[in-house]
Amino acid sequence: MTTSSGNGTAPLFQVEALHVSVEGKEILKGVDLIVRQGEVHAIMGPNGSGKSTLANAIMGHPKYKVTGGDIRYLGQSIVGLKADQRARLGVFLAFQYPTAIPGVTMVNFLRHALNAVRGQEVPVKDFRNLLRDKMTLLKVDRSFSARYVNEGFSGGEKKRVEMLQMAVLEPKLAVLDETDSGLDIDALKTVAEGINTLLNPAQSILLITHYQRILNYVKPHFVHVLAQGNILKSGGPELALELEAKGYDWILKEAAALPQGVSS
Ligand SMILES: Nc1ncnc2c1ncn2[C@@H]1O[C@H](COP(=O)(O)OP(=O)(O)OP(=O)(O)O)[C@@H](O)[C@H]1O
Ligand SMILES: [Mg+2]
């Protein structure tokens, strides 16, 4: 496979024949994916199929070992980079289960995160202005910034904070690992609204999700089905509707009928 797109420039982000093992067990078995600037890709698939593993491998979680293939960002391999180095390049991961950090206020947490990503101290006044603008944009309640990170936040509030974090850090590639379980329809809408507010031609998003529901609010350019450690099928938004109606079994059967290494 070539690393160049049709117009001769390298895609923003590319996963190439990626193999990833966790605790010595191979979970991803040759995943291929290309994300260009401004594109929204949805990744769907059954429980335990490796979606979060893919997100963790992209972010450089040390437990997730790349045993084959490559992850490229603007044509360069990032497999050897640590998570913070990847973040500085503009890769952002919103965690599937956001954790509470007692004693650290949101405002301090976000400021440190931004300093880390920029690799330099952002003046406090500039940061406060930036935060205020982004909170207004995302309709986040002012009181949030003085609260401790995710402590006592409802599921929906955590999601709002996650969107705020993404807005402040302005990543070029955002990987959103969404568990829809436990999120009510309002929280889902919050995530969708956040994504739609932040979407621009320079913003690419990898949206990992279980249900088609969220895709009623965010229109992905591409939908991929990750199952059995591989992307077994890719399509447009209509594929998500088909999955909602028919489940995943037909994709597994279809893949089993194809010669090895071929996906539809
Ligand atoms: N840190 C880990 N330690 C041990 N096993 C792991 C770890 N992370 C993932 N796995 C295993 O890898 C497989 C894929 O898990 P993963 O979390 O990537 O699935 P998923 O597609 O995100 O599932 P879900 O839809 O439930 O979120 C599972 O069998 C899981 O048990
Ligand atoms: Mg997961």
CSV table of C-alpha atoms and ligand atoms in Angstrom, one decimal:
chain,number,residue,atom,x,y,z
A,1,MET,CA,0.0,0.0,0.0
A,2,THR,CA,1.2,3.5,-0.8
A,3,THR,CA,1.4,6.3,1.8
A,4,SER,CA,0.3,8.9,-0.6
A,5,SER,CA,-3.2,10.0,-1.4
A,6,GLY,CA,-4.5,10.9,-4.9
A,7,ASN,CA,-3.3,14.5,-4.7
A,8,GLY,CA,0.2,13.5,-3.8
A,9,THR,CA,0.2,14.6,-0.2
A,10,ALA,CA,0.4,12.0,2.6
A,11,PRO,CA,-2.8,11.4,4.4
A,12,LEU,CA,-3.1,13.0,7.9
A,13,PHE,CA,-3.3,9.6,9.5
A,14,GLN,CA,-2.8,6.0,8.4
A,15,VAL,CA,-2.9,2.7,10.1
A,16,GLU,CA,-1.2,0.0,8.0
A,17,ALA,CA,-1.5,-3.8,8.4
A,18,LEU,CA,-1.5,-3.1,12.2
A,19,HIS,CA,-1.0,-6.0,14.6
A,20,VAL,CA,-1.4,-5.2,18.3
A,21,SER,CA,-1.0,-7.5,21.3
A,22,VAL,CA,-2.2,-7.0,24.8
A,23,GLU,CA,-0.8,-9.1,27.6
A,24,GLY,CA,0.8,-11.4,25.0
A,25,LYS,CA,-2.5,-12.0,23.2
A,26,GLU,CA,-2.9,-10.8,19.6
A,27,ILE,CA,-6.0,-8.6,19.4
A,28,LEU,CA,-5.6,-6.6,16.1
A,29,LYS,CA,-4.6,-8.7,13.2
A,30,GLY,CA,-3.7,-6.4,10.3
A,31,VAL,CA,-5.9,-3.3,10.5
A,32,ASP,CA,-5.8,-0.8,7.6
A,33,LEU,CA,-7.2,2.6,7.9
A,34,ILE,CA,-6.6,6.0,6.2
A,35,VAL,CA,-8.0,9.3,7.6
A,36,ARG,CA,-7.6,12.5,5.7
A,37,GLN,CA,-7.9,16.0,7.0
A,38,GLY,CA,-11.5,17.0,7.8
A,39,GLU,CA,-12.9,13.5,7.7
A,40,VAL,CA,-15.0,11.8,10.3
A,41,HIS,CA,-14.6,8.0,10.5
A,42,ALA,CA,-16.9,5.9,12.7
A,43,ILE,CA,-15.6,2.6,13.9
A,44,MET,CA,-18.2,0.1,15.0
A,45,GLY,CA,-18.1,-3.5,16.0
A,46,PRO,CA,-19.1,-6.1,18.6
A,47,ASN,CA,-18.0,-6.0,22.2
A,48,GLY,CA,-14.4,-7.1,22.6
A,49,SER,CA,-13.6,-6.8,18.9
A,50,GLY,CA,-10.6,-4.5,19.5
A,51,LYS,CA,-12.0,-1.0,19.1
A,52,SER,CA,-10.5,0.4,22.3
A,53,THR,CA,-7.3,-1.6,21.6
A,54,LEU,CA,-7.0,0.3,18.4
A,55,ALA,CA,-7.6,3.7,20.2
A,56,ASN,CA,-5.0,2.8,22.8
A,57,ALA,CA,-2.5,1.7,20.3
A,58,ILE,CA,-3.0,4.9,18.3
A,59,MET,CA,-2.4,6.9,21.5
A,60,GLY,CA,0.7,4.9,22.5
A,61,HIS,CA,-0.6,3.2,25.7
A,62,PRO,CA,2.4,1.1,26.8
A,63,LYS,CA,0.3,-2.0,27.4
A,64,TYR,CA,-0.7,-2.2,23.8
A,65,LYS,CA,2.3,-3.6,21.8
A,66,VAL,CA,2.5,-3.0,18.1
A,67,THR,CA,3.9,-6.3,16.8
A,68,GLY,CA,3.5,-5.6,13.1
A,69,GLY,CA,2.5,-2.9,10.6
A,70,ASP,CA,2.6,0.8,11.2
A,71,ILE,CA,0.8,3.9,12.5
A,72,ARG,CA,1.7,7.0,10.5
A,73,TYR,CA,0.9,10.6,11.1
A,74,LEU,CA,1.6,12.9,8.2
A,75,GLY,CA,3.6,10.1,6.6
A,76,GLN,CA,5.9,9.5,9.6
A,77,SER,CA,5.7,6.5,11.8
A,78,ILE,CA,4.6,7.3,15.3
A,79,VAL,CA,4.9,3.8,16.7
A,80,GLY,CA,8.2,4.7,18.5
A,81,LEU,CA,6.8,7.8,20.1
A,82,LYS,CA,5.5,8.1,23.7
A,83,ALA,CA,1.9,9.1,24.4
A,84,ASP,CA,2.8,12.7,25.3
A,85,GLN,CA,4.9,13.1,22.1
A,86,ARG,CA,1.9,11.9,20.1
A,87,ALA,CA,-0.3,14.4,21.9
A,88,ARG,CA,2.1,17.2,21.0
A,89,LEU,CA,1.8,16.2,17.3
A,90,GLY,CA,-1.9,16.8,17.7
A,91,VAL,CA,-3.4,13.3,18.4
A,92,PHE,CA,-6.0,13.4,21.2
A,93,LEU,CA,-7.8,10.5,22.9
A,94,ALA,CA,-11.0,10.9,24.9
A,95,PHE,CA,-11.1,8.0,27.3
A,96,GLN,CA,-13.9,5.5,27.3
A,97,TYR,CA,-14.2,5.8,31.1
A,98,PRO,CA,-13.1,9.3,32.1
A,99,THR,CA,-11.6,9.0,35.6
A,100,ALA,CA,-11.9,11.4,38.5
A,101,ILE,CA,-8.8,13.3,39.7
A,102,PRO,CA,-9.6,14.4,43.2
A,103,GLY,CA,-8.1,17.7,44.3
A,104,VAL,CA,-7.3,19.0,40.8
A,105,THR,CA,-9.7,21.6,39.4
A,106,MET,CA,-10.8,21.5,35.8
A,107,VAL,CA,-9.2,24.8,35.0
A,108,ASN,CA,-5.8,23.6,36.3
A,109,PHE,CA,-6.2,20.2,34.6
A,110,LEU,CA,-6.9,21.8,31.3
A,111,ARG,CA,-4.2,24.4,31.6
A,112,HIS,CA,-1.6,21.7,32.3
A,113,ALA,CA,-2.9,19.6,29.5
A,114,LEU,CA,-2.5,22.5,27.1
A,115,ASN,CA,0.9,23.4,28.3
A,116,ALA,CA,2.0,19.8,27.8
A,117,VAL,CA,0.6,19.7,24.3
A,118,ARG,CA,2.1,23.0,23.3
A,119,GLY,CA,5.4,22.2,25.0
A,120,GLN,CA,5.4,25.6,26.6
A,121,GLU,CA,3.7,27.6,29.4
A,122,VAL,CA,0.6,29.3,28.2
A,123,PRO,CA,0.2,32.6,30.1
A,124,VAL,CA,-2.6,32.3,32.6
A,125,LYS,CA,-4.5,35.2,31.2
A,126,ASP,CA,-4.4,33.9,27.7
A,127,PHE,CA,-5.5,30.5,29.0
A,128,ARG,CA,-8.5,31.9,30.9
A,129,ASN,CA,-9.6,33.8,27.8
A,130,LEU,CA,-9.3,30.7,25.6
A,131,LEU,CA,-11.2,28.6,28.2
A,132,ARG,CA,-13.9,31.2,28.5
A,133,ASP,CA,-14.4,31.3,24.7
A,134,LYS,CA,-14.5,27.5,24.4
A,135,MET,CA,-16.9,27.2,27.4
A,136,THR,CA,-19.2,29.7,25.7
A,137,LEU,CA,-19.0,27.8,22.4
A,138,LEU,CA,-19.9,24.5,23.9
A,139,LYS,CA,-22.4,26.0,26.4
A,140,VAL,CA,-20.5,24.6,29.4
A,141,ASP,CA,-21.6,26.0,32.7
A,142,ARG,CA,-19.1,28.4,34.2
A,143,SER,CA,-19.1,26.6,37.5
A,144,PHE,CA,-17.4,23.6,35.9
A,145,SER,CA,-14.0,25.1,35.8
A,146,ALA,CA,-13.7,25.4,39.6
A,147,ARG,CA,-14.9,21.8,40.1
A,148,TYR,CA,-12.5,18.9,40.6
A,149,VAL,CA,-11.8,16.8,37.5
A,150,ASN,CA,-14.8,14.5,36.9
A,151,GLU,CA,-15.6,14.2,40.6
A,152,GLY,CA,-19.3,14.0,41.1
A,153,PHE,CA,-19.9,14.7,37.4
A,154,SER,CA,-22.9,13.0,35.8
A,155,GLY,CA,-22.2,10.9,32.7
A,156,GLY,CA,-23.5,13.8,30.5
A,157,GLU,CA,-21.3,16.3,32.3
A,158,LYS,CA,-18.2,14.2,31.9
A,159,LYS,CA,-18.9,14.1,28.2
A,160,ARG,CA,-19.3,17.8,28.1
A,161,VAL,CA,-16.0,18.2,29.8
A,162,GLU,CA,-14.4,15.8,27.4
A,163,MET,CA,-15.6,17.9,24.5
A,164,LEU,CA,-14.3,21.0,26.3
A,165,GLN,CA,-10.9,19.3,26.6
A,166,MET,CA,-10.9,18.6,22.9
A,167,ALA,CA,-11.9,22.2,22.1
A,168,VAL,CA,-9.1,23.6,24.3
A,169,LEU,CA,-6.4,21.3,22.9
A,170,GLU,CA,-7.5,21.6,19.3
A,171,PRO,CA,-6.1,18.3,18.2
A,172,LYS,CA,-5.7,17.5,14.5
A,173,LEU,CA,-6.9,14.0,15.1
A,174,ALA,CA,-9.4,13.3,17.9
A,175,VAL,CA,-10.0,9.7,18.8
A,176,LEU,CA,-13.3,9.5,20.7
A,177,ASP,CA,-14.0,6.1,22.3
A,178,GLU,CA,-17.6,6.3,23.2
A,179,THR,CA,-19.3,3.8,25.3
A,180,ASP,CA,-23.0,4.4,24.7
A,181,SER,CA,-24.0,2.3,27.7
A,182,GLY,CA,-25.0,4.4,30.6
A,183,LEU,CA,-25.2,7.5,28.4
A,184,ASP,CA,-28.7,8.8,28.0
A,185,ILE,CA,-29.9,10.4,24.8
A,186,ASP,CA,-29.0,13.9,26.1
A,187,ALA,CA,-25.4,12.9,26.8
A,188,LEU,CA,-25.2,11.4,23.3
A,189,LYS,CA,-26.5,14.6,21.9
A,190,THR,CA,-23.9,16.5,23.9
A,191,VAL,CA,-21.1,14.5,22.4
A,192,ALA,CA,-22.6,14.9,18.9
A,193,GLU,CA,-23.2,18.7,19.4
A,194,GLY,CA,-19.6,19.0,20.7
A,195,ILE,CA,-18.2,17.2,17.7
A,196,ASN,CA,-20.3,19.2,15.2
A,197,THR,CA,-19.4,22.5,16.9
A,198,LEU,CA,-15.7,21.7,16.6
A,199,LEU,CA,-15.7,20.2,13.2
A,200,ASN,CA,-13.8,22.2,10.6
A,201,PRO,CA,-11.9,21.3,7.5
A,202,ALA,CA,-8.7,20.9,9.6
A,203,GLN,CA,-10.3,18.6,12.2
A,204,SER,CA,-10.3,14.8,11.7
A,205,ILE,CA,-12.2,12.5,14.0
A,206,LEU,CA,-12.2,8.8,14.7
A,207,LEU,CA,-15.4,8.1,16.5
A,208,ILE,CA,-15.6,4.7,18.1
A,209,THR,CA,-19.2,3.8,19.0
A,210,HIS,CA,-21.5,0.9,19.5
A,211,TYR,CA,-24.7,2.2,18.3
A,212,GLN,CA,-26.0,3.9,15.2
A,213,ARG,CA,-27.9,6.3,17.5
A,214,ILE,CA,-25.0,8.9,17.8
A,215,LEU,CA,-24.6,8.8,14.0
A,216,ASN,CA,-28.1,10.3,13.7
A,217,TYR,CA,-26.5,13.5,15.0
A,218,VAL,CA,-22.9,13.2,13.7
A,219,LYS,CA,-22.6,12.4,10.0
A,220,PRO,CA,-19.5,10.3,9.4
A,221,HIS,CA,-17.9,10.3,6.0
A,222,PHE,CA,-17.0,6.6,6.5
A,223,VAL,CA,-18.2,3.8,8.7
A,224,HIS,CA,-15.9,0.8,9.4
A,225,VAL,CA,-16.7,-2.5,11.1
A,226,LEU,CA,-14.0,-3.9,13.3
A,227,ALA,CA,-14.5,-7.5,14.1
A,228,GLN,CA,-12.2,-10.5,14.7
A,229,GLY,CA,-9.2,-8.1,14.9
A,230,ASN,CA,-9.7,-6.7,11.4
A,231,ILE,CA,-11.8,-4.1,9.6
A,232,LEU,CA,-14.1,-6.5,7.8
A,233,LYS,CA,-16.3,-3.9,6.0
A,234,SER,CA,-16.2,-0.2,5.2
A,235,GLY,CA,-18.9,2.0,3.8
A,236,GLY,CA,-20.7,5.3,4.0
A,237,PRO,CA,-23.2,6.4,6.7
A,238,GLU,CA,-25.7,3.9,5.2
A,239,LEU,CA,-23.6,1.1,6.5
A,240,ALA,CA,-24.4,2.2,10.1
A,241,LEU,CA,-28.1,2.0,9.4
A,242,GLU,CA,-27.7,-1.5,7.9
A,243,LEU,CA,-25.8,-2.6,11.1
A,244,GLU,CA,-28.6,-1.2,13.3
A,245,ALA,CA,-31.2,-3.2,11.3
A,246,LYS,CA,-29.2,-6.4,10.8
A,247,GLY,CA,-26.5,-6.7,13.5
A,248,TYR,CA,-23.0,-7.9,12.8
A,249,ASP,CA,-23.5,-11.6,12.0
A,250,TRP,CA,-24.0,-11.1,8.2
A,251,ILE,CA,-20.6,-9.3,8.1
A,252,LEU,CA,-18.8,-12.1,9.8
A,253,LYS,CA,-20.4,-14.6,7.4
A,254,GLU,CA,-19.6,-12.4,4.4
A,255,ALA,CA,-16.0,-12.1,5.6
A,256,ALA,CA,-15.7,-15.9,6.1
A,257,ALA,CA,-16.8,-16.5,2.5
A,258,LEU,CA,-14.0,-14.2,1.1
A,259,PRO,CA,-10.5,-15.4,0.5
A,260,GLN,CA,-8.1,-14.5,3.4
A,261,GLY,CA,-6.9,-10.9,3.7
A,262,VAL,CA,-9.6,-9.5,1.5
A,263,SER,CA,-12.2,-7.1,3.0
A,264,SER,CA,-15.2,-5.6,1.3
B,1,LIG,N1,-5.5,-4.1,29.2
B,1,LIG,C1,-5.9,-5.3,28.8
B,1,LIG,N2,-5.6,-6.4,29.4
B,1,LIG,C2,-6.0,-7.6,29.0
B,1,LIG,N3,-6.8,-7.8,28.0
B,1,LIG,C3,-7.2,-6.7,27.3
B,1,LIG,C4,-6.8,-5.4,27.7
B,1,LIG,N4,-7.3,-4.5,26.8
B,1,LIG,C5,-8.0,-5.3,25.9
B,1,LIG,N5,-8.0,-6.6,26.2
B,1,LIG,C6,-8.7,-7.7,25.5
B,1,LIG,O1,-8.7,-7.4,24.1
B,1,LIG,C7,-9.9,-7.7,23.5
B,1,LIG,C8,-10.5,-6.5,22.8
B,1,LIG,O2,-10.8,-5.5,23.8
B,1,LIG,P1,-11.2,-4.0,23.5
B,1,LIG,O3,-11.4,-3.3,24.8
B,1,LIG,O4,-10.3,-3.5,22.5
B,1,LIG,O5,-12.6,-4.3,22.8
B,1,LIG,P2,-13.7,-3.2,22.3
B,1,LIG,O6,-14.0,-3.5,20.9
B,1,LIG,O7,-13.3,-1.8,22.7
B,1,LIG,O8,-15.0,-3.7,23.2
B,1,LIG,P3,-16.2,-2.8,23.8
B,1,LIG,O9,-17.1,-2.7,22.6
B,1,LIG,O10,-16.8,-3.7,24.8
B,1,LIG,O11,-15.7,-1.5,24.3
B,1,LIG,C9,-10.8,-8.2,24.6
B,1,LIG,O12,-10.7,-9.6,24.6
B,1,LIG,C10,-10.1,-7.7,25.9
B,1,LIG,O13,-10.3,-8.5,27.0
B,2,MG,MG,-14.1,-0.4,24.0
